[in-house]
PDB file of C-alpha atoms in Angstrom:
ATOM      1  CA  UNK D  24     -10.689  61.392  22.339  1.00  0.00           C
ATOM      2  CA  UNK D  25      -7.668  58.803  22.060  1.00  0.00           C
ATOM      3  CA  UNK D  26      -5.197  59.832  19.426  1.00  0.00           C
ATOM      4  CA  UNK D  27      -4.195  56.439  17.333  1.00  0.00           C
ATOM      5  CA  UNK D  28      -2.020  57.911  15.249  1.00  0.00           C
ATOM      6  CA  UNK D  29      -0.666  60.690  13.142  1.00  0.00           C
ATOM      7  CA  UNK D  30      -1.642  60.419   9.211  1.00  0.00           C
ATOM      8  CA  UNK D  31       0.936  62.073   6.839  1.00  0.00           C
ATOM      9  CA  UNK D  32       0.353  63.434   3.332  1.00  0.00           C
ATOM     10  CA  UNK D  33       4.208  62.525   2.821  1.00  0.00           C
ATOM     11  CA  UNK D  34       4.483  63.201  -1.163  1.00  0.00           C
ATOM     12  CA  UNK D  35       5.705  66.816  -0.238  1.00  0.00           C
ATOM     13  CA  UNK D  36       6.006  66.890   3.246  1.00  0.00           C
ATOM     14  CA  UNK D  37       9.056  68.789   4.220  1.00  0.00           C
ATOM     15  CA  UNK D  38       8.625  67.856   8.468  1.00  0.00           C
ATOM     16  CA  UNK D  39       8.635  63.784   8.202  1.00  0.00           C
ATOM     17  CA  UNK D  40      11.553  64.080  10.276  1.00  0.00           C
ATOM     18  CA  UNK D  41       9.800  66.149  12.780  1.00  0.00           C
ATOM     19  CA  UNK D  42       6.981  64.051  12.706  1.00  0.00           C
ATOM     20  CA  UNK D  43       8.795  60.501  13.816  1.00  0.00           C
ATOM     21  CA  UNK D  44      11.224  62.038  16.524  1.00  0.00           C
ATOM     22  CA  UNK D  45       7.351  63.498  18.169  1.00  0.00           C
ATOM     23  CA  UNK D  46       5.276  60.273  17.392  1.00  0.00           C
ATOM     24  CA  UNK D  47       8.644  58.308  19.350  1.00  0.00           C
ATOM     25  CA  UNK D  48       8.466  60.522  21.966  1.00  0.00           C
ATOM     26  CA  UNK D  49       5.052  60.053  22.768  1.00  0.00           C
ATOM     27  CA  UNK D  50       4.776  56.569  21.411  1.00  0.00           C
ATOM     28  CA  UNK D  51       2.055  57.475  18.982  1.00  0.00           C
ATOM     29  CA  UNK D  52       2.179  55.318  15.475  1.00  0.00           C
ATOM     30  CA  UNK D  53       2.889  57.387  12.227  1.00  0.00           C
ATOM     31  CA  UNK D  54       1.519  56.674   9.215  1.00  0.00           C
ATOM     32  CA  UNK D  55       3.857  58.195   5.379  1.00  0.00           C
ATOM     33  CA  UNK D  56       1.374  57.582   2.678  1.00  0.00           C
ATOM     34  CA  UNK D  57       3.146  58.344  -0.078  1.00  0.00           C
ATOM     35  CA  UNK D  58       2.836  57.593  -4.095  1.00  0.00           C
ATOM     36  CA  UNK D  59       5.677  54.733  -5.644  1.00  0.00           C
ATOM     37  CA  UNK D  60       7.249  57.902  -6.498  1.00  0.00           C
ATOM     38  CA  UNK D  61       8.675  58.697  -3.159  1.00  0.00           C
ATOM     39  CA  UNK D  62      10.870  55.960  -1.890  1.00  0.00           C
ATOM     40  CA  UNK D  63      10.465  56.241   1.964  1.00  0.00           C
ATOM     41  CA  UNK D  64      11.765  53.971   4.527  1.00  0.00           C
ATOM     42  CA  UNK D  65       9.976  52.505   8.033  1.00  0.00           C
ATOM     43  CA  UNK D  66      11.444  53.117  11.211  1.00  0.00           C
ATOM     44  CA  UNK D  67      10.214  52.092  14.632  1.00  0.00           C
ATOM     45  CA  UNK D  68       6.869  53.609  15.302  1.00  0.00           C
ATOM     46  CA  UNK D  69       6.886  54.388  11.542  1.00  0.00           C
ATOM     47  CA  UNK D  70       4.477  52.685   8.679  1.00  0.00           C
ATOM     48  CA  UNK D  71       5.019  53.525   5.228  1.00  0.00           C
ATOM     49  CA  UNK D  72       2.190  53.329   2.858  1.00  0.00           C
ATOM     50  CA  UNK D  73       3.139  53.685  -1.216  1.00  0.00           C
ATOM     51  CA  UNK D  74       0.184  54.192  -3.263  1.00  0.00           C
ATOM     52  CA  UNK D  75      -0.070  54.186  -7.082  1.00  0.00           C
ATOM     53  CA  UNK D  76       0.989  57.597  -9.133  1.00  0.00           C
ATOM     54  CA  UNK D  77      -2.722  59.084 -10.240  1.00  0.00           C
ATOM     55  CA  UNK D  78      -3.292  62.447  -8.870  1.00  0.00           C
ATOM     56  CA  UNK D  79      -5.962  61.897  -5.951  1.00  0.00           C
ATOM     57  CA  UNK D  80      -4.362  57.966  -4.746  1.00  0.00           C
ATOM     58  CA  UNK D  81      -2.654  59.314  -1.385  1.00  0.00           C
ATOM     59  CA  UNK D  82      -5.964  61.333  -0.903  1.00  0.00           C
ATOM     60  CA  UNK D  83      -8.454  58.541  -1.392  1.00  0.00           C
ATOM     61  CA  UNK D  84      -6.174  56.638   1.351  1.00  0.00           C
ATOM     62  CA  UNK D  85      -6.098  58.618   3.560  1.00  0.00           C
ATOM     63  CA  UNK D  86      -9.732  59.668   3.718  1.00  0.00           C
ATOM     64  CA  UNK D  87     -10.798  56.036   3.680  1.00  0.00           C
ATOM     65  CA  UNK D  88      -8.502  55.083   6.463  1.00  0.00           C
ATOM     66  CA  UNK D  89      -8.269  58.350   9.243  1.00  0.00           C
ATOM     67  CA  UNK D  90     -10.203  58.064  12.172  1.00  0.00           C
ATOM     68  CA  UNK D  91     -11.857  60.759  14.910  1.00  0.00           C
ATOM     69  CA  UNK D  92      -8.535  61.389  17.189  1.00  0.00           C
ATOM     70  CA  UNK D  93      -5.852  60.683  14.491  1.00  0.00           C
ATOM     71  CA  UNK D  94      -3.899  63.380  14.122  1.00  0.00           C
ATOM     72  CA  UNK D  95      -3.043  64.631   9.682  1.00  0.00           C
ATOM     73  CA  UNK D  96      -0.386  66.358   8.823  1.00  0.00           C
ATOM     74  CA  UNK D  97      -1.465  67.408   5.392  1.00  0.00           C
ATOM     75  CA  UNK D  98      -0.697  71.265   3.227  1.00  0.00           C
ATOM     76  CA  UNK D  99      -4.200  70.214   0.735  1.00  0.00           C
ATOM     77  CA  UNK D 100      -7.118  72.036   1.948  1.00  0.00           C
ATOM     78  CA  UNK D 101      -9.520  69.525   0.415  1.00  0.00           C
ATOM     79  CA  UNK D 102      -7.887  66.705   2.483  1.00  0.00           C
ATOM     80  CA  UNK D 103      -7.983  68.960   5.379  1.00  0.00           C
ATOM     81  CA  UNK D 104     -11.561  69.335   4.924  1.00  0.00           C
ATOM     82  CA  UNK D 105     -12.151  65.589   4.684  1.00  0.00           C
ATOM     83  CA  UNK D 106     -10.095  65.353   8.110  1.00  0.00           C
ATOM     84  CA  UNK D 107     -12.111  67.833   9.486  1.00  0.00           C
ATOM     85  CA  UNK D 108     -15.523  65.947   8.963  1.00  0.00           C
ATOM     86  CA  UNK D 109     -14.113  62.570   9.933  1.00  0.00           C
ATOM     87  CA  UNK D 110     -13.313  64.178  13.532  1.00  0.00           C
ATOM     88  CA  UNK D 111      -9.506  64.129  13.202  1.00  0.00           C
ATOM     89  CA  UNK D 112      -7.336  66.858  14.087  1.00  0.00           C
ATOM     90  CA  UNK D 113      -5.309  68.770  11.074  1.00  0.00           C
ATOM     91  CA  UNK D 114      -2.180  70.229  10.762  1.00  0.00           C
ATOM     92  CA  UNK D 115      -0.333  72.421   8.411  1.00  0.00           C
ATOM     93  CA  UNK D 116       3.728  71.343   7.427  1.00  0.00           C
ATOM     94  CA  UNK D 117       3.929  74.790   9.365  1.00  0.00           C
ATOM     95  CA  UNK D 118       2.185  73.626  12.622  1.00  0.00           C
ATOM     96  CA  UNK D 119      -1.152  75.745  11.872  1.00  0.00           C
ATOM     97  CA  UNK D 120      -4.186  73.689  12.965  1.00  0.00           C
ATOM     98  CA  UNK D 121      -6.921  73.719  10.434  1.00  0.00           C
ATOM     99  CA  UNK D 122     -10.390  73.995  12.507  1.00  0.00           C
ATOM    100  CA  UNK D 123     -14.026  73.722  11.121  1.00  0.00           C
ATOM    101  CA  UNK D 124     -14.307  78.073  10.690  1.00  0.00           C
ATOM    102  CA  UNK D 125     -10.873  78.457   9.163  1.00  0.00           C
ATOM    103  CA  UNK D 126     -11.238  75.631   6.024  1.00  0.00           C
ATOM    104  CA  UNK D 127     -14.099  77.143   4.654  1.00  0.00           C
ATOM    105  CA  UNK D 128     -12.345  80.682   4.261  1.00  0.00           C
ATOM    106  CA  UNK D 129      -9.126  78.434   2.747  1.00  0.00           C
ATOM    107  CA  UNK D 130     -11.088  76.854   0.668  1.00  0.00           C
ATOM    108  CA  UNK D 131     -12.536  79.410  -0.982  1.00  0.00           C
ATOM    109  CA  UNK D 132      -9.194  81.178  -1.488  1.00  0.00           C
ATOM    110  CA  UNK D 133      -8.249  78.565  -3.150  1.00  0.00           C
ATOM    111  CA  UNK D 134     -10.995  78.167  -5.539  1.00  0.00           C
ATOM    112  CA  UNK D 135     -11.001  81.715  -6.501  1.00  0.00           C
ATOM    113  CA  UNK D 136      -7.476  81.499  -7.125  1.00  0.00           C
ATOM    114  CA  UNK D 137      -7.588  78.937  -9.122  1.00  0.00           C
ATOM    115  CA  UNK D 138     -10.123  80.968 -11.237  1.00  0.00           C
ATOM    116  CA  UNK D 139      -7.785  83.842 -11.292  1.00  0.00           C
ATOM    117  CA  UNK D 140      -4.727  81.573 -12.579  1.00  0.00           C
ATOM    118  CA  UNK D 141      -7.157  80.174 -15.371  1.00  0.00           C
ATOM    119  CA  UNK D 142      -8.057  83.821 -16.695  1.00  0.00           C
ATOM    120  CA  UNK D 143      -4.612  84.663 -17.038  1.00  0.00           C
ATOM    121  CA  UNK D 144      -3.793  86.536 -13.832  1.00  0.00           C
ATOM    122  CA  UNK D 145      -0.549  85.158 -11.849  1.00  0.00           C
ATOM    123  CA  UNK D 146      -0.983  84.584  -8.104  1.00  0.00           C
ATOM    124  CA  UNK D 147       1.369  84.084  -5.053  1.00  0.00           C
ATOM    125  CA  UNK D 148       2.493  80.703  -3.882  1.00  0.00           C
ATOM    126  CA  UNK D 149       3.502  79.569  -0.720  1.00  0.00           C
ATOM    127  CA  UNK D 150       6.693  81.313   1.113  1.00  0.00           C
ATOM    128  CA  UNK D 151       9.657  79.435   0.962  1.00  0.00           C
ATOM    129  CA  UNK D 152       9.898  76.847   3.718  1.00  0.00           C
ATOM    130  CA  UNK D 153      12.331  77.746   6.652  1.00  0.00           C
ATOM    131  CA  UNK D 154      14.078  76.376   9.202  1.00  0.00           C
ATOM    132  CA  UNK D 155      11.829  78.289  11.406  1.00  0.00           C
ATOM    133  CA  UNK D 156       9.155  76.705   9.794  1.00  0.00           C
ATOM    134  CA  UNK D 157      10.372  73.302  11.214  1.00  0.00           C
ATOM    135  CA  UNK D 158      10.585  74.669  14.464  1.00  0.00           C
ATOM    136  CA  UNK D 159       7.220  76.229  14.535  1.00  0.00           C
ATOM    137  CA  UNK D 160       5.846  72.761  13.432  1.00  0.00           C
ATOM    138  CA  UNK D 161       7.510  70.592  16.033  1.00  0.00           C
ATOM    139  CA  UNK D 162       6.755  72.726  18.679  1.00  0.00           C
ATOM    140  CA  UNK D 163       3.510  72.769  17.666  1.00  0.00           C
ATOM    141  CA  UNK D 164       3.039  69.004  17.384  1.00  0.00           C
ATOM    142  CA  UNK D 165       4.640  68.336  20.806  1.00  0.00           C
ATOM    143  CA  UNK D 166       2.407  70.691  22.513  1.00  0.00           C
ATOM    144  CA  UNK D 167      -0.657  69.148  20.687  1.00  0.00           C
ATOM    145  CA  UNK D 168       0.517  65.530  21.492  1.00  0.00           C
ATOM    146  CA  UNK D 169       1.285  66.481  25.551  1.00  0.00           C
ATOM    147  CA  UNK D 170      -2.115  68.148  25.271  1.00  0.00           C
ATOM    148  CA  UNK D 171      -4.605  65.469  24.019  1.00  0.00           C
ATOM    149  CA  UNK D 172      -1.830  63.305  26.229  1.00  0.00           C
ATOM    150  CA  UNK D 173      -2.196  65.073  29.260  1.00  0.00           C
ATOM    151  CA  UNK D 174      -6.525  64.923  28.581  1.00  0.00           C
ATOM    152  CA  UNK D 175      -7.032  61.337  27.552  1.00  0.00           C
ATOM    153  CA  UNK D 176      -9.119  60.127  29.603  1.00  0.00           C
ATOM    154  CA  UNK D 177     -11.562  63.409  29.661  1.00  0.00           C
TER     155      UNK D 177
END
C-alpha cells in the first residue's frame, strides 16, 4: 500500500507543524482541511483546504476524499472510524494509531460519556497537551512514514 498523502483534521490540530517538517522529509503531500474559521497558509508540500463553518463540513471532506494508504491525523473517533473502513491509516495529535479493535472500545466511551454528561454527571476531558506530546507524535509519524517507506513495494 502506497501512502498518497497525509489528511489533517486541522480545526484543532495542535501538531500541523509536526506534520509538514515529516511530509517534507519524506516528500509525502499534506492535506489542512480546515473550516473559514482557521486562516491557514500553504507551504511546499502543503494544500490547504477551508470548508464552510457547519459542524460536520471538515468531516464530510475528508471522508469523501481519503483514500486506502493516506495517512489522517484526526483526535474525532467518528472520523477515525470512517478512516478506518476506507483502508487509511489513523493517527491521534498524540501519535496513537487508531486500529480496527481499538475504535470500537473508543467509541463506545464516548457514547456513554456523552450519556453521562447529558444526565448531569461531569466527566474528564483530555490532558493538557505537552511538549512531550509533540514529540511522541513526530516520532511516531516518522517511524510510520520510514516504515510504509521502507515496505512500498510489498
Amino acid at each position: 500500500m502506497r501512502t498518497r498523502s497525509i489528511i489533517v483534521d486541522a480545526d484543532a490540530c495542535p501538531v500541523k507543524s509536526e506534520i509538514e517538517l515529516a511530509g517534507r522529509q519524506f516528500g509525502v503531500q499534506v492535506v489542512l482541511v480546515a473550516s473559514f474559521d482557521h486562516r491557514m497558509k500553504e507551504n511546499p508540500g502543503v494544500k490547504v483546504v477551508q470548508v464552510d463553518r457547519s459542524d460536520q463540513s471538515v468531516d464530510l471532506y475528508i471522508a469523501n476524499q481519503i483514500k486506502p494508504g493516506d495517512i489522517l491525523v484526526t483526535q474525532d473517533f467518528g472520523l477515525a472510524a470512517l478512516g478506518l473502513a476506507k483502508g487509511s491509516i489513523c493517527l491521534t495529535n498524540r501519535g496513537q494509531e487508531y486500529t480496527n479493535s481499538s475504535i470500537d472500545f473508543l467509541l463506545e466511551r464516548r457514547h456513554v460519556s456523552a450519556k453521562m454528561r447529558r444526565s448531569g454527571k461531569h466527566t474528564k476531558g483530555p490532558k493538557p497537551f505537552t511538549e512531550e506530546d509533540r514529540k511522541n507524535f513526530l516520532h511516531g509519524l516518522t517511524k510510520l512514514l520510514k516504515y510504509l517507506q521502507e515496505n512500498e513495494n510489498e
